[in-house]
Structures are given as structure tokens and as C-alpha cells.
Tab-separated table of C-alpha atoms in Angstrom:
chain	number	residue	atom	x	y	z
A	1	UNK	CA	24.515	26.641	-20.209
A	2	UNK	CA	27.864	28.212	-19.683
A	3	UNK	CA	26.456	31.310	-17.878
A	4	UNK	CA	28.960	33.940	-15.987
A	5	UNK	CA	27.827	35.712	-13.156
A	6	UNK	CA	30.018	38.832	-11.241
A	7	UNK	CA	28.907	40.146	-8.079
A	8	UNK	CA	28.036	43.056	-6.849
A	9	UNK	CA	26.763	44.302	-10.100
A	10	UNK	CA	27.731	47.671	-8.699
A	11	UNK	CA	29.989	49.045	-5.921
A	12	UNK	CA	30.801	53.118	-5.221
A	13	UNK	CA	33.381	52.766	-2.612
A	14	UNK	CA	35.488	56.106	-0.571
A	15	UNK	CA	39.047	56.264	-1.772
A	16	UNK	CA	41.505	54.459	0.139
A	17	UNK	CA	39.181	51.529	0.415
A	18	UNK	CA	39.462	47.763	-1.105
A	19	UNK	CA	36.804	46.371	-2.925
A	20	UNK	CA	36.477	42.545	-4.022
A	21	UNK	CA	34.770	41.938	-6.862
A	22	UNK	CA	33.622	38.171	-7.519
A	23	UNK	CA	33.286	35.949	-10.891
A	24	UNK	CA	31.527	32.696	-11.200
A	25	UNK	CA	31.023	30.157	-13.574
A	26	UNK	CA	27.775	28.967	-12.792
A	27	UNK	CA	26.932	25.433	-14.564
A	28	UNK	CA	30.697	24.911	-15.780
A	29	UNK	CA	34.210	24.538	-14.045
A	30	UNK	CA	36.914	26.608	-15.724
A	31	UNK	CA	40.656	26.334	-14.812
A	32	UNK	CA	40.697	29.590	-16.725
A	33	UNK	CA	39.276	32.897	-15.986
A	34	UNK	CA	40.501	36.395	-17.475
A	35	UNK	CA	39.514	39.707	-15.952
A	36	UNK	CA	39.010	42.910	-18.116
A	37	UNK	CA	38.778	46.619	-17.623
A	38	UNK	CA	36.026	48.839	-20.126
A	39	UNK	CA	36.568	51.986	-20.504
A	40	UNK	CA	33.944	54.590	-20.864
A	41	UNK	CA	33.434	54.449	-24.837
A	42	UNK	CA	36.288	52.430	-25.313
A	43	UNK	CA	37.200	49.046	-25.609
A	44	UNK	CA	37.680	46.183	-23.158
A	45	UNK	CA	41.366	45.470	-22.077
A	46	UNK	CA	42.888	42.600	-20.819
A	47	UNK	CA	43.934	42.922	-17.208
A	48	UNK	CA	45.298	39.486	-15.866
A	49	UNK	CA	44.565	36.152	-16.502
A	50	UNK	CA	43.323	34.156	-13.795
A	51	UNK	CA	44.758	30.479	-13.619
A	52	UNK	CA	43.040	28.025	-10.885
A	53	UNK	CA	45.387	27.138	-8.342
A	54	UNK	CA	47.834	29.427	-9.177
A	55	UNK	CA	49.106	32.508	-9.379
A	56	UNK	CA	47.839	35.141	-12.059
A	57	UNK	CA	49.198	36.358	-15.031
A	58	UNK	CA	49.429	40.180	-15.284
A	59	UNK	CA	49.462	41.943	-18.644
A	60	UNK	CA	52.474	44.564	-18.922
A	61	UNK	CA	51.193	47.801	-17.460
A	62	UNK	CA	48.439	46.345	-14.720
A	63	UNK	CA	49.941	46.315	-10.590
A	64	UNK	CA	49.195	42.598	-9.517
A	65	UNK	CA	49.488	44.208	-5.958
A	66	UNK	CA	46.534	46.849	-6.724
A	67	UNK	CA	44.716	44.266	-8.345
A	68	UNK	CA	44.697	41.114	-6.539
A	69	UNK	CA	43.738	38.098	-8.371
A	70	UNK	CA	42.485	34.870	-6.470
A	71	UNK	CA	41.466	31.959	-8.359
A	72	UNK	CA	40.559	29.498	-5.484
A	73	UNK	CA	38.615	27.230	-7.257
A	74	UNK	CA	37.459	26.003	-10.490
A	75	UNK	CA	33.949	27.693	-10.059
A	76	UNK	CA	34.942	31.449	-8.487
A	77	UNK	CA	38.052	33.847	-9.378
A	78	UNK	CA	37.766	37.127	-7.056
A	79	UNK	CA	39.763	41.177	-8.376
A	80	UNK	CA	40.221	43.276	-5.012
A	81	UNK	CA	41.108	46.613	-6.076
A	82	UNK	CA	43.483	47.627	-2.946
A	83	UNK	CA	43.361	51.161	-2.126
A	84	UNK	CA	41.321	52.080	-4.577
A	85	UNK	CA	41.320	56.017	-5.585
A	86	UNK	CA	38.876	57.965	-8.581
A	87	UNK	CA	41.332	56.484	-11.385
A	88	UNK	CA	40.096	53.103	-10.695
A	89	UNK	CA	36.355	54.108	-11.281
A	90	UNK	CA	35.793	51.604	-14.241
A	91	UNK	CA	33.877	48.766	-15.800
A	92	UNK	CA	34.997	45.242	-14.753
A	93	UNK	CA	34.119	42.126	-16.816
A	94	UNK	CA	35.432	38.744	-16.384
A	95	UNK	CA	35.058	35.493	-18.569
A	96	UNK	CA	36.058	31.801	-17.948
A	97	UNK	CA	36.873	29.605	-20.442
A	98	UNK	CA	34.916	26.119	-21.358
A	99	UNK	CA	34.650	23.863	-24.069
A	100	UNK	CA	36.589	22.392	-27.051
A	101	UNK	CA	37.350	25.495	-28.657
A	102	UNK	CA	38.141	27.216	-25.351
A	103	UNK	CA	35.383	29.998	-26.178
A	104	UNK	CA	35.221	32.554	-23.117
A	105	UNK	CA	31.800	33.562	-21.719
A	106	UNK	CA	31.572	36.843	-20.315
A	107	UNK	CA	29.796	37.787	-17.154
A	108	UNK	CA	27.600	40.836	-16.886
A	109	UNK	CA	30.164	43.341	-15.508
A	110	UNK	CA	30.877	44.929	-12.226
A	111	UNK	CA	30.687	49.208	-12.508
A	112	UNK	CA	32.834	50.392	-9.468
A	113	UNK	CA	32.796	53.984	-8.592
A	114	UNK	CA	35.473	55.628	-6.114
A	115	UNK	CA	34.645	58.632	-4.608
B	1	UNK	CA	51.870	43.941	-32.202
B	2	UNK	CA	48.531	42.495	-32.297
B	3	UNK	CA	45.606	44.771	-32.573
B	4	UNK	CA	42.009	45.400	-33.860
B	5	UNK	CA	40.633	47.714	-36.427
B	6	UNK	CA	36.725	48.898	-36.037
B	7	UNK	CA	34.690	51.663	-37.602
B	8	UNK	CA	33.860	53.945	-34.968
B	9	UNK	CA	30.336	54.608	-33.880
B	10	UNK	CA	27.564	55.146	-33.748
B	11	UNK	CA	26.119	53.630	-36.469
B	12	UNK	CA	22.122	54.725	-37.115
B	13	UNK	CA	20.124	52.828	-39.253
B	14	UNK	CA	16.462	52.773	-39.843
B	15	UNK	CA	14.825	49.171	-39.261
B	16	UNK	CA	15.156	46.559	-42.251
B	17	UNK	CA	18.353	48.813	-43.605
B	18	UNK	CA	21.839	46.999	-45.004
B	19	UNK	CA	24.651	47.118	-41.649
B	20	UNK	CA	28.434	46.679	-42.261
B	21	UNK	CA	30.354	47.178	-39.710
B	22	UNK	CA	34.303	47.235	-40.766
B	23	UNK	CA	36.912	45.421	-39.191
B	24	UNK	CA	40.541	44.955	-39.903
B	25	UNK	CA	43.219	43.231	-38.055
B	26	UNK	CA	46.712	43.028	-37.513
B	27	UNK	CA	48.195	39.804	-35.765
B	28	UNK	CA	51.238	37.341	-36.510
B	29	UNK	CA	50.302	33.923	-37.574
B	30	UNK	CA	47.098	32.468	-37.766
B	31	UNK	CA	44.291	34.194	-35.339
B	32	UNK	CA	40.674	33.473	-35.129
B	33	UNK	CA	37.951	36.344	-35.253
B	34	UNK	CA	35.389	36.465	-33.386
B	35	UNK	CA	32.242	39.364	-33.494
B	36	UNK	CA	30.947	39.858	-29.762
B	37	UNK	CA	27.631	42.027	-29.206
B	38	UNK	CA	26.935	43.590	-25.699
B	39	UNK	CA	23.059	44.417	-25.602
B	40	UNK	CA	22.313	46.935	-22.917
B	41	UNK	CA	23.252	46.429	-19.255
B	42	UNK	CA	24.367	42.655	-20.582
B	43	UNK	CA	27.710	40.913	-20.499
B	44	UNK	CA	29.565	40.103	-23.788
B	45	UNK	CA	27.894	37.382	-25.933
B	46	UNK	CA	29.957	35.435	-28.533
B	47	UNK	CA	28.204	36.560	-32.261
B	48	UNK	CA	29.996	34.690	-34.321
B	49	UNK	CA	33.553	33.405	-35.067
B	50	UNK	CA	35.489	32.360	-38.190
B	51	UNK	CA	38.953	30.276	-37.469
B	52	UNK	CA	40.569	30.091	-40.910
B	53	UNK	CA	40.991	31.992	-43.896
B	54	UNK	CA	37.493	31.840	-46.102
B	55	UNK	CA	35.424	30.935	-43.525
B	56	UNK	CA	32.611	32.091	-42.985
B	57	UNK	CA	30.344	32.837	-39.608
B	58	UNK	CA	26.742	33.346	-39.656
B	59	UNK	CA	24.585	34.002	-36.647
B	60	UNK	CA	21.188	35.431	-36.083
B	61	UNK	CA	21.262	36.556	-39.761
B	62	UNK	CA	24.791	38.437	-39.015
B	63	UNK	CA	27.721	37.429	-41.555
B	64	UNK	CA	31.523	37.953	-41.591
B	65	UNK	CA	33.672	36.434	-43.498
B	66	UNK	CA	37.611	36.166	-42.630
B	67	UNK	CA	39.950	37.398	-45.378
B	68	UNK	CA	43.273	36.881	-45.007
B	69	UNK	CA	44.082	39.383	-48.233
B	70	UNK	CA	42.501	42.547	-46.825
B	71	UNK	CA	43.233	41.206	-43.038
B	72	UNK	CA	39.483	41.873	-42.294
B	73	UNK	CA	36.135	40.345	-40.681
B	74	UNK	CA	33.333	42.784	-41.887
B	75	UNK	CA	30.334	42.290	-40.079
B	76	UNK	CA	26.946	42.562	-42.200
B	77	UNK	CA	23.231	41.978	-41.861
B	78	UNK	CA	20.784	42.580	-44.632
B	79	UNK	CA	18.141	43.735	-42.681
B	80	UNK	CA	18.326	44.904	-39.219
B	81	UNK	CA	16.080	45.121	-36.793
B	82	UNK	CA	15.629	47.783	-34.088
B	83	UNK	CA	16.326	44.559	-31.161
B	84	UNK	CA	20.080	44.663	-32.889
B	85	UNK	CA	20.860	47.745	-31.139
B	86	UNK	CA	23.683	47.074	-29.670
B	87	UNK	CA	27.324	47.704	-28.789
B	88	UNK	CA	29.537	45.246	-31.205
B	89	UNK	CA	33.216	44.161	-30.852
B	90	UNK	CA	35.346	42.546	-33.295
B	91	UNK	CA	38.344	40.366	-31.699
B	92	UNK	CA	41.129	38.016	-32.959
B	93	UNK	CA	42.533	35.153	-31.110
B	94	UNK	CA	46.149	34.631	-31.407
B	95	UNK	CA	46.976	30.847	-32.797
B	96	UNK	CA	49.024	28.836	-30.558
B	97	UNK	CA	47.304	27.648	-27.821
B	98	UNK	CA	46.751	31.036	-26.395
B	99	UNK	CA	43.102	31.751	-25.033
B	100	UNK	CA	43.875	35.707	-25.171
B	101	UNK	CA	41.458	37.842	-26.981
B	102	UNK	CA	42.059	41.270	-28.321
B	103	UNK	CA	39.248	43.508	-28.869
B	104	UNK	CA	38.561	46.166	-31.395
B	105	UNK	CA	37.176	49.553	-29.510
B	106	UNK	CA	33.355	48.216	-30.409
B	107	UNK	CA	30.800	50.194	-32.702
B	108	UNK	CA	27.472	50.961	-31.006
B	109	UNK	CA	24.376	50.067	-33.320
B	110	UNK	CA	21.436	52.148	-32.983
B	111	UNK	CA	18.250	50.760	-35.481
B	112	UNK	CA	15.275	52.988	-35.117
B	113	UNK	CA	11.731	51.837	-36.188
């Protein structure tokens, strides 16, 4: 149980392009989802939080209008990188929250490339 | 602020050798730790997790133990194995009601037969 899925699993994109990236909580409902950027080598940081029915919660540094968070229901929160350009190239991961102890399970990560 | 402390990588061990893997954290109040691993081309999987002071997670043979002295969750495993390679990430999560985790910058794990 409690298994994450993102899709596409990879995406190289031109620059100037959007790309929507999508996170689902397969056998679970979560009101919370959080969406993460890995650096090459480095560690994962948090981006935004994703709340179901509402808006987002950006950490201090991330655009919420480059990133755009949608959390439309309690099964699927979707990251469109707007106008995306080479700096974006990254690893995206999400998780969603479940249980007692609010643990968050991580999906398998989206890479994104920008040409 | 709030961070995470991990040796960096890579770590190289020969099968059935002693890991540690150091972690130290700094954090107001009352944080859990957590030790993720990320096996190749995989998505984050929760290790195991120690919520108070003395406690004491176990998982798959793995260890940590959270002391609140040295402000550190050392990972160890007495004998690895070369399926342990791995990428692995210490975290804290702040106390509060908060469901934010903050991760160390991970230690890869390479075991060779």
C-alpha cells in the first residue's frame, strides 16, 4: 500500500515551453502533497506544499507563478513549470502524506531536461 | 534555522563490512529523524525513524539511534550487503504539527562483493 506514482518519468522539453508534471497517490487519498526539487549530487529541497482544495504553499525563494501547483483532488497534485529555460533542468519528486504519523511516501521522480 | 548534517559520499565498503553513516542535526524543539534510502532509478523509501530522544529505529538490520546530547542519528549496519547500495538521506521533522521534512545532502553507499 501507500504507493506514489509521477508521470512522465521523463520529459526534455525546448525552452520557453510549459511542462506539467503529475503526482498520484495510488491506493490512498492525501489532502497533503509536497513537491521537491534534487539536485544533481545534492540533496532534495522543499519546493511548495500542495494542500487539496486550496492554494499552495511556496517555500521562500521558489516563483508560485513558474511553478504552478494544482491540487484538484485528494488522489492527483500536478507542478507546470511555465516557461521553462536550461536552469530548470532538474529532478522532481513529490510525496503525499497518509497515516497516523503523517509519514510521506515518495513517488519515483520526474527528470525534466530543457534544451 | 533548521538543517541536516551528513557525511559526504561515497562510502565503499566490501560486502559483510561495519557501515556508519554520520548524521547531526540542528532544529528548535523536538523533531523526529527519519533515515530515507533511494535505490537506483527508485523514489525515496522511509528506512527508519526515531521520534524521541533514546529511541531507537531498526529496519532491515539498519540502526540509528536519536541522541539528543550529540544532536545526532548515526546510521549503522553490521554487515552490509552489496543490495544496500544505495543513496541514503537523513531528515528531521520539525515538532508541532508540521509535516515538513528537511533533508541532509544524502551519502551514496557503494558495497562491492
Amino acid at each position: 500500500g501507500a504507493v506514489v506514482s509521477q508521470h512522465p518519468s521523463r520529459v526534455i522539453c525546448k525552452s520557453g515551453t510549459s511542462v506539467k508534471i503529475e503526482c498520484r497517490s495510488l491506493d490512498f487519498q492525501a489532502t497533503t502533497m509536497f513537491w521537491y526539487r534534487q539536485f544533481p549530487k545534492k540533496s532534495l529541497m522543499l519546493m511548495a506544499t500542495s494542500n487539496e482544495g486550496s492554494k499552495a504553499t511556496y517555500e521562500q525563494g521558489v516563483e508560485k507563478d513558474k511553478f504552478l501547483i494544482n491540487h484538484a483532488s485528494l488522489t492527483l497534485s500536478t507542478l507546470t513549470v511555465t516557461s521553462a529555460h536550461p536552469e530548470d533542468s532538474s529532478f522532481y519528486i513529490c510525496s503525499a502524506v497518509a497515516g497516523a504519523d503523517n509519514e510521506q511516501f515518495f513517488g519515483p521522480g520526474t527528470r525534466l531536461t530543457v534544451l | 534555522g533548521n538543517s541536516v548534517t551528513q557525511m559526504e559520499g561515497p562510502v565503499t565498503l566490501s560486502e559483510e563490512a561495519f557501515l556508519t553513516i554520520n548524521c547531526t542535526y540542528t532544529a528548535t524543539g523536538y523533531p523526529s529523524l527519519f533515515w530515507y534510502v533511494q535505490y537506483p532509478g527508485e523514489g525515496l523509501q522511509l528506512l527508519l525513524k526515531a521520534t524521541k530522544a533514546d529511541d531507537k529505529g531498526s529496519n532491515k538490520g539498519f540502526e540509528a539511534t536519536y541522541r539528543k546530547e550529540t544532536t545526532s542519528f548515526h546510521l549503522e549496519k553490521g554487515s552490509v550487503q552489496v543490495s544496500d547500495s544505495a543513496v541514503y538521506f537523513c531528515a528531521l521533522r520539525l515538532s508541532g504539527g508540521y509535516n515538513k521534512l528537511i533533508f541532509g545532502a544524502g551519502t551514496r553507499l557503494a558495497v562491492h562483493p
